Each structure stands twice: as C-alpha cells, then as structure tokens.
Coordinates of C-alpha atoms and ligand atoms in Angstrom, one line a residue:
M1391 CA -93.2 -8.0 12.3
T1392 CA -94.3 -8.3 15.9
M1393 CA -92.1 -6.6 18.4
T1394 CA -90.1 -8.3 21.1
L1395 CA -91.1 -7.6 24.7
D1396 CA -88.0 -5.5 25.0
E1397 CA -88.9 -3.3 22.1
F1398 CA -92.4 -3.1 23.3
I1399 CA -91.3 -1.8 26.7
V1400 CA -88.9 0.8 25.2
G1401 CA -91.4 1.8 22.5
L1402 CA -94.3 2.5 24.9
P1403 CA -94.5 6.2 25.6
K1404 CA -93.9 6.7 29.4
A1405 CA -93.5 9.3 32.1
E1406 CA -91.1 9.0 34.9
L1407 CA -92.5 10.3 38.2
H1408 CA -90.0 9.0 40.8
I1409 CA -86.4 9.8 40.1
H1410 CA -84.0 11.5 42.4
I1411 CA -81.7 13.4 40.2
E1412 CA -78.8 12.9 42.7
G1413 CA -79.4 9.2 42.4
S1414 CA -78.7 9.3 38.7
L1415 CA -75.0 10.1 39.5
E1416 CA -73.2 7.3 37.8
P1417 CA -69.7 6.4 39.2
E1418 CA -68.0 7.5 36.0
M1419 CA -69.5 11.0 36.4
M1420 CA -68.7 11.0 40.1
F1421 CA -65.1 10.6 39.3
A1422 CA -65.1 13.2 36.5
L1423 CA -66.8 15.8 38.7
A1424 CA -64.5 15.0 41.7
K1425 CA -61.6 15.6 39.4
R1426 CA -63.1 18.8 37.8
N1427 CA -63.8 20.2 41.3
G1428 CA -60.7 19.0 43.1
I1429 CA -62.6 16.9 45.5
A1430 CA -61.3 13.6 47.0
T1431 CA -63.5 10.5 46.8
P1432 CA -63.1 7.6 49.2
Y1433 CA -63.0 5.2 46.2
A1434 CA -60.0 3.9 44.3
D1435 CA -62.0 3.5 41.0
V1436 CA -65.3 3.0 39.4
E1437 CA -65.4 -0.7 40.2
A1438 CA -64.8 0.0 43.8
V1439 CA -67.9 2.4 43.7
R1440 CA -70.1 -0.2 42.2
A1441 CA -68.7 -2.9 44.6
A1442 CA -69.9 -0.7 47.6
Y1443 CA -73.4 -0.6 46.4
S1444 CA -74.8 -3.5 48.4
F1445 CA -77.5 -2.5 50.9
S1446 CA -79.6 -4.2 53.3
R1447 CA -81.8 -1.2 54.2
L1448 CA -82.7 2.3 53.1
Q1449 CA -80.1 3.9 55.5
D1450 CA -77.2 2.0 54.0
F1451 CA -78.0 3.4 50.7
L1452 CA -78.6 6.9 51.9
D1453 CA -75.2 7.2 53.6
L1454 CA -73.5 6.5 50.2
Y1455 CA -76.0 8.7 48.2
Y1456 CA -75.3 11.7 50.3
Q1457 CA -71.5 11.1 50.1
G1458 CA -71.7 10.7 46.3
A1459 CA -73.7 14.0 46.0
A1460 CA -70.7 15.9 47.5
V1461 CA -69.0 16.1 44.1
L1462 CA -71.8 18.4 42.8
M1463 CA -70.6 21.9 43.1
T1464 CA -71.4 24.2 40.1
A1465 CA -74.4 24.8 37.9
E1466 CA -72.7 23.1 35.2
D1467 CA -72.3 20.0 37.4
F1468 CA -76.1 20.0 38.0
R1469 CA -76.8 20.5 34.4
D1470 CA -74.6 17.7 33.2
L1471 CA -76.0 15.4 35.8
A1472 CA -79.6 16.2 34.7
L1473 CA -78.8 16.0 31.0
A1474 CA -77.2 12.6 31.3
Y1475 CA -80.3 11.4 33.1
F1476 CA -82.5 12.8 30.3
D1477 CA -80.4 11.2 27.6
R1478 CA -80.8 7.8 29.3
A1479 CA -84.5 8.3 29.9
A1480 CA -85.1 9.4 26.3
A1481 CA -83.5 6.2 25.1
D1482 CA -85.8 4.3 27.3
G1483 CA -89.0 5.9 25.8
V1484 CA -89.6 8.5 28.5
V1485 CA -91.3 11.5 27.1
H1486 CA -91.9 13.4 30.3
A1487 CA -90.0 13.2 33.7
E1488 CA -90.9 14.9 37.1
I1489 CA -87.5 14.9 38.9
F1490 CA -86.9 15.2 42.6
F1491 CA -84.0 17.2 43.9
D1492 CA -82.6 17.5 47.5
P1493 CA -81.6 21.2 47.9
Q1494 CA -80.7 20.7 51.5
T1495 CA -78.0 18.2 50.6
H1496 CA -76.3 21.0 48.7
T1497 CA -77.0 24.1 50.6
S1498 CA -75.6 22.4 53.7
R1499 CA -72.3 22.2 51.9
G1500 CA -72.3 25.8 50.9
V1501 CA -73.7 25.3 47.4
P1502 CA -76.2 28.1 46.9
F1503 CA -79.9 27.2 46.1
Q1504 CA -79.6 29.3 43.0
T1505 CA -76.7 27.3 41.7
V1506 CA -78.7 24.0 42.0
M1507 CA -81.8 25.6 40.3
D1508 CA -79.8 27.3 37.5
G1509 CA -78.0 24.0 36.6
L1510 CA -81.2 21.8 36.8
L1511 CA -83.2 24.2 34.8
A1512 CA -80.4 24.4 32.1
G1513 CA -80.5 20.6 31.9
M1514 CA -84.3 20.6 31.6
A1515 CA -84.2 23.2 28.7
A1516 CA -81.5 21.2 26.9
A1517 CA -83.7 18.0 27.3
K1518 CA -86.5 19.8 25.6
T1519 CA -84.4 20.9 22.7
R1520 CA -82.5 17.7 22.3
H1521 CA -85.3 15.1 22.9
G1522 CA -88.5 17.1 22.9
M1523 CA -88.8 15.8 26.4
T1524 CA -90.9 17.8 29.0
S1525 CA -90.0 17.8 32.7
G1526 CA -90.9 19.2 36.1
L1527 CA -89.0 19.8 39.3
I1528 CA -90.0 18.6 42.7
L1529 CA -88.2 20.0 45.7
C1530 CA -87.8 17.3 48.4
F1531 CA -87.3 18.1 52.1
L1532 CA -85.0 15.8 53.9
R1533 CA -87.2 14.2 56.6
H1534 CA -84.1 13.4 59.0
L1535 CA -83.8 17.2 59.3
S1536 CA -86.0 19.6 61.3
E1537 CA -89.3 21.1 60.4
A1538 CA -87.6 24.5 60.8
E1539 CA -85.0 23.6 58.2
A1540 CA -87.6 22.4 55.8
L1541 CA -89.5 25.8 56.3
E1542 CA -86.3 27.7 55.7
T1543 CA -85.8 25.7 52.5
L1544 CA -89.3 26.5 51.4
E1545 CA -88.4 30.2 52.0
Q1546 CA -85.3 29.9 49.7
A1547 CA -87.6 28.5 47.0
R1548 CA -89.9 31.5 47.0
P1549 CA -88.2 33.3 44.0
W1550 CA -88.5 30.0 42.0
L1551 CA -92.1 29.0 42.7
D1552 CA -93.1 29.2 39.1
R1553 CA -90.3 26.8 38.1
L1554 CA -91.3 24.1 40.6
A1555 CA -94.1 21.5 40.0
G1556 CA -94.3 20.5 43.7
V1557 CA -92.6 19.5 46.9
G1558 CA -91.7 16.1 48.1
L1559 CA -90.4 14.3 51.3
D1560 CA -87.6 11.8 51.2
S1561 CA -84.7 10.4 53.2
S1562 CA -84.8 8.3 56.3
E1563 CA -88.4 7.3 56.8
V1564 CA -88.8 5.3 60.1
G1565 CA -88.7 7.7 63.0
H1566 CA -89.6 10.7 60.8
P1567 CA -93.4 10.3 60.2
P1568 CA -95.2 12.7 57.8
E1569 CA -96.8 14.4 60.8
K1570 CA -93.4 16.2 61.5
F1571 CA -93.9 18.1 58.2
A1572 CA -97.7 18.9 58.3
R1573 CA -97.2 22.7 58.6
V1574 CA -94.5 22.8 55.8
F1575 CA -96.8 20.9 53.5
A1576 CA -99.7 23.2 54.4
A1577 CA -97.6 26.3 53.5
A1578 CA -96.5 24.6 50.3
G1579 CA -100.1 23.9 49.4
E1580 CA -101.0 27.6 50.0
L1581 CA -98.2 28.5 47.6
G1582 CA -99.9 26.5 44.9
L1583 CA -97.4 23.6 44.8
K1584 CA -98.4 20.1 44.3
R1585 CA -97.5 17.7 47.1
V1586 CA -96.0 14.2 47.2
A1587 CA -94.3 12.1 49.9
H1588 CA -92.3 8.9 50.3
A1589 CA -94.5 6.8 52.6
G1590 CA -94.7 3.0 53.1
E1591 CA -91.3 2.2 51.7
E1592 CA -90.0 1.1 55.1
G1593 CA -92.5 2.9 57.3
P1594 CA -95.9 1.4 58.4
P1595 CA -99.4 1.8 56.9
A1596 CA -99.9 4.5 59.4
Y1597 CA -97.4 6.7 57.7
V1598 CA -99.3 6.3 54.4
R1599 CA -102.4 7.5 56.3
E1600 CA -100.6 10.5 57.7
A1601 CA -99.3 11.4 54.2
L1602 CA -103.0 11.4 53.0
D1603 CA -104.6 13.0 55.9
L1604 CA -101.9 15.4 57.2
L1605 CA -99.8 16.2 54.2
H1606 CA -102.7 16.0 51.7
V1607 CA -100.5 14.5 49.1
D1608 CA -101.5 14.5 45.4
R1609 CA -99.3 11.3 44.8
L1610 CA -97.7 8.7 47.0
D1611 CA -94.0 7.6 46.5
H1612 CA -93.6 3.8 47.0
G1613 CA -96.6 2.9 49.1
N1614 CA -95.7 -0.7 49.3
R1615 CA -96.6 -1.3 52.9
A1616 CA -100.1 0.1 52.3
L1617 CA -100.8 -3.5 51.1
E1618 CA -100.8 -4.6 54.7
D1619 CA -104.0 -2.7 55.4
Q1620 CA -107.0 -3.6 53.2
T1621 CA -109.0 -0.7 54.3
L1622 CA -106.2 1.6 53.2
V1623 CA -105.8 -0.2 49.8
A1624 CA -109.6 0.4 49.2
R1625 CA -109.3 4.0 50.0
L1626 CA -106.2 4.5 47.7
A1627 CA -108.1 2.8 44.9
A1628 CA -111.3 4.8 45.5
E1629 CA -109.3 8.0 45.5
A1630 CA -107.4 7.0 42.4
M1631 CA -104.1 7.8 44.2
T1632 CA -101.0 7.4 42.1
L1633 CA -98.3 5.2 43.7
T1634 CA -94.9 5.6 42.3
V1635 CA -93.4 2.1 42.6
C1636 CA -89.7 1.5 42.1
P1637 CA -89.1 -2.3 41.6
L1638 CA -85.3 -2.5 41.4
S1639 CA -85.0 -0.1 44.3
N1640 CA -87.3 -2.3 46.4
L1641 CA -85.1 -5.3 45.6
K1642 CA -81.8 -3.4 46.3
L1643 CA -83.1 -2.0 49.6
C1644 CA -84.7 -5.4 50.7
V1645 CA -88.2 -3.9 50.6
V1646 CA -88.9 -7.1 48.7
D1647 CA -86.9 -10.3 49.0
D1648 CA -87.2 -11.5 45.5
M1649 CA -88.4 -9.8 42.2
A1650 CA -90.9 -12.7 41.7
A1651 CA -92.6 -11.6 44.9
H1652 CA -92.9 -8.0 43.9
P1653 CA -96.3 -6.6 44.6
I1654 CA -96.8 -4.5 41.4
G1655 CA -99.2 -7.1 39.9
R1656 CA -101.2 -7.4 43.1
M1657 CA -101.4 -3.5 43.2
L1658 CA -102.8 -3.3 39.7
R1659 CA -105.3 -6.0 40.3
A1660 CA -106.4 -4.3 43.6
G1661 CA -107.4 -1.3 41.4
L1662 CA -104.5 0.8 42.5
R1663 CA -103.0 3.4 40.1
A1664 CA -99.5 2.1 40.2
T1665 CA -96.6 3.3 38.1
V1666 CA -93.1 2.0 37.6
N1667 CA -90.0 4.2 38.1
S1668 CA -86.3 4.0 38.7
D1669 CA -85.8 6.0 42.0
D1670 CA -81.9 6.1 42.1
P1671 CA -80.9 4.4 38.9
A1672 CA -77.2 4.8 39.3
Y1673 CA -77.3 3.0 42.6
F1674 CA -80.0 0.4 42.0
G1675 CA -78.8 -1.0 38.7
G1676 CA -81.2 0.4 36.1
Y1677 CA -83.2 3.1 34.5
V1678 CA -86.9 3.0 33.9
A1679 CA -87.0 0.4 31.1
D1680 CA -84.9 -1.9 33.2
N1681 CA -87.5 -1.6 35.9
Y1682 CA -90.3 -2.5 33.5
R1683 CA -88.2 -5.4 32.3
A1684 CA -87.7 -6.6 35.9
V1685 CA -91.6 -6.8 36.5
A1686 CA -92.6 -7.8 33.0
P1687 CA -92.6 -11.6 33.8
L1688 CA -95.3 -10.7 36.5
L1689 CA -97.6 -8.8 34.2
S1690 CA -99.7 -9.2 31.1
R1691 CA -99.1 -6.9 28.2
T1692 CA -102.4 -5.0 29.1
E1693 CA -100.9 -4.4 32.5
L1694 CA -97.7 -3.1 31.0
V1695 CA -99.8 -0.7 29.0
D1696 CA -101.7 0.2 32.1
L1697 CA -98.4 1.2 33.9
A1698 CA -97.6 3.6 31.0
R1699 CA -101.1 5.0 31.0
N1700 CA -100.9 5.5 34.8
S1701 CA -97.7 7.3 34.5
F1702 CA -99.5 10.2 32.5
L1703 CA -102.7 10.0 34.5
G1704 CA -100.7 10.5 37.6
S1705 CA -98.3 13.2 36.2
F1706 CA -98.7 16.9 37.0
L1707 CA -99.0 17.6 33.3
P1708 CA -102.0 19.9 32.2
L1709 CA -105.0 17.5 31.5
E1710 CA -105.0 18.1 27.8
D1711 CA -101.3 17.0 27.7
S1712 CA -101.8 13.9 29.8
A1713 CA -104.8 12.9 27.7
R1714 CA -102.7 13.3 24.5
H1715 CA -100.0 11.1 26.0
V1716 CA -102.5 8.5 27.1
A1717 CA -103.9 8.5 23.6
A1718 CA -100.4 7.9 22.2
V1719 CA -99.9 4.9 24.6
D1720 CA -103.2 3.4 23.5
A1721 CA -102.3 3.9 19.8
F1722 CA -98.9 2.3 20.3
A1723 CA -100.6 -0.7 22.1
A1724 CA -103.2 -1.1 19.3
A1725 CA -100.5 -0.9 16.6
N1726 CA -98.4 -3.6 18.5
P1727 CA -100.6 -6.4 19.7
A1728 CA -98.8 -9.2 21.7
Ligands
ADE2047 N1 -83.7 9.5 48.7 C1 -83.3 8.9 47.5 N2 -84.0 7.8 47.3 C2 -84.7 7.5 48.3 C3 -85.7 6.6 48.7 N3 -85.9 5.6 47.9 N4 -86.3 6.7 49.9 C4 -86.1 7.7 50.6 N5 -85.3 8.7 50.3 C5 -84.6 8.7 49.2
ZN2048 ZN1 -87.3 7.7 46.1

C-alpha cells in the first residue's frame, strides 16, 4: 500500500527548530489557566480569542501574544503548556524539538526565572518519558527591550547554563537591529551557548548580515528577506546556514501574500538549508505537519525529505544523534517511494 501524502508528511521523522512555547498556548488552555490563577482575560470565550487572531504585521500578533502569556504563573502552568505542545508535536512525527522561551515576558510580571525553568524542564522530562522525544531550550532576548535588560537576563540564566542549548533573539524586528545585542551574544558565546536570531522576517537583508557578522549565529530564524540579496544567498548556501522557515506564520503575518508564492521551494533550489517549522502554532493555525502540508504543493517528495533531513542537520543535537535521525529519514523515504 502506498502512503497518502498526508501519511508521508506525518510519518517522516522530523525535528522542530522554531517554536515559541508561549506561542503554543491554545485559547482553551488560556481560559483554563486564567481560571486556575484567578486572572481576567479580555475575551468572552474561545471563539472570541480565535476571531481576534487576524494580523497584518508582526506587531499586531506580538501585542496579543504577550497579553495571552499573562495567564502563565506557576511552574505547573509552564509544564502543562510545554507538555501540550510536545503531545501535538509527537502526533505530527516530531522526534526532537528545540523550543524558544521568552523569560523577560514572565520576569517582568513578577514570575521568577526559576519558576519558568522548573516548569519547562518538567515538561521536557515528561515528553521524554511519554514520547521518547528529546528537546532543547533556547532562551530568547526580547529585542524591543534594552541591551542592559538582556545582559541581566543572561545573568539570571547562569545557574541554568547546562540546561540551555542556546540563546535567541525575537520580538519586534524593525528598529531593533542585531547590532544592538552584539555584546550580549558575545557573552553568551563565551558561556558556551549556541546562538540563533530572528532576522529577515520583516527586517532587511542588512539585518541578516548583522546576525551573521555581529551575533555569529549558528542558525538563522526566518531569513525570508535574505532572498532579496543574491550575494547574501550565495554566502548562506556556502556556509550551510540553517534557515528555520515558518510558512503559516509567514502567511498570517503577511510576510508572504499567498502560500502559492511562498519561497520555500526557491530557497531549497538555491542550495539553502531550509527547514519548516510552526513558530506560534496556536496563533497561526497549525503545528509542524500543517506547515509541511501548506507547502507540499510547491515541493517534490524529494524536497519534503530534504526538509526533514535539514531539520536534523540544523539541530543542536550531538553529531552521532543527528546522523542517526538523518538515516531514519532516508530509511523512511526509501521504504515509502512516491
Ligand atoms: N515572538 C514569537 N514569534 C515571533 C516571530 N515570528 N517573530 C518575532 N518574534 C516572535
Ligand atoms: Zn519566531
């Protein structure tokens, strides 16, 4: 029996490399946590929340995303949030996930850094037991806040360095170039952390160059606008730089006008190590398999397999683990020809 395209997408072993755990807060859980913690929400019901999720740019989304995160108070909340994501990801064929979290969104509301870490680490341990899924944590600095606040956050992370895979940079891109965080990223590199940054989602190709040259990133989040600069594309291909691309996010935030015009196929054909990810699945209408489904009409089966291979090649797993996962992808593809 040959597999349907959908079975093939779900069955492919995959890593997810671009998921903000706060962006996996589904409206149902938002209401449940608001009730558990005695917090008022501005919405009448779940339908009203979903109806509000119409965005014409990144900032429209960020305003609701930070507001939604205000229901997260206890370690149990962060554990439940993470485990709900891991359950969804496992059902989509994700075997390894590197998740972003935004500690400043929580510490600024009086939630201790330790509470966030305790909860997320408990969720990660439960995902390993329940699904055999491995995971890593990437601490993101909010780029609309100051360099000093980012340095303070890195200080708070010191007791947890062995539990962090790396640091990232997210939030409002335009007006907050990577250069603003060059010293923070240098300090993180000295502490042995991997470095990633959102760049070229709304910001220009120059921001992508700054992420490479000033932040020394190991991976680039989004990177769509790099395609405007052919010299930059050639460099990213030559350096085998992984791009964590998020198709449904791109559509919802108007980074692309139409999924048929999504650049994922062009990226792969330009030799870029592109991957497909969900970004903020509760806000953008789908988890990782939905993102593969959305771009599948633009790609060959071989290219879908390349996306899954790239997800492991671009991960921060030890080399022998990523090689083992790539071999599993190849074995799955060989066993299931189109
Ligand atoms: N925070 C959560 N999702 C984000 C995105 N796509 N871009 C920038 N910051 C974010
Ligand atoms: Zn993102």
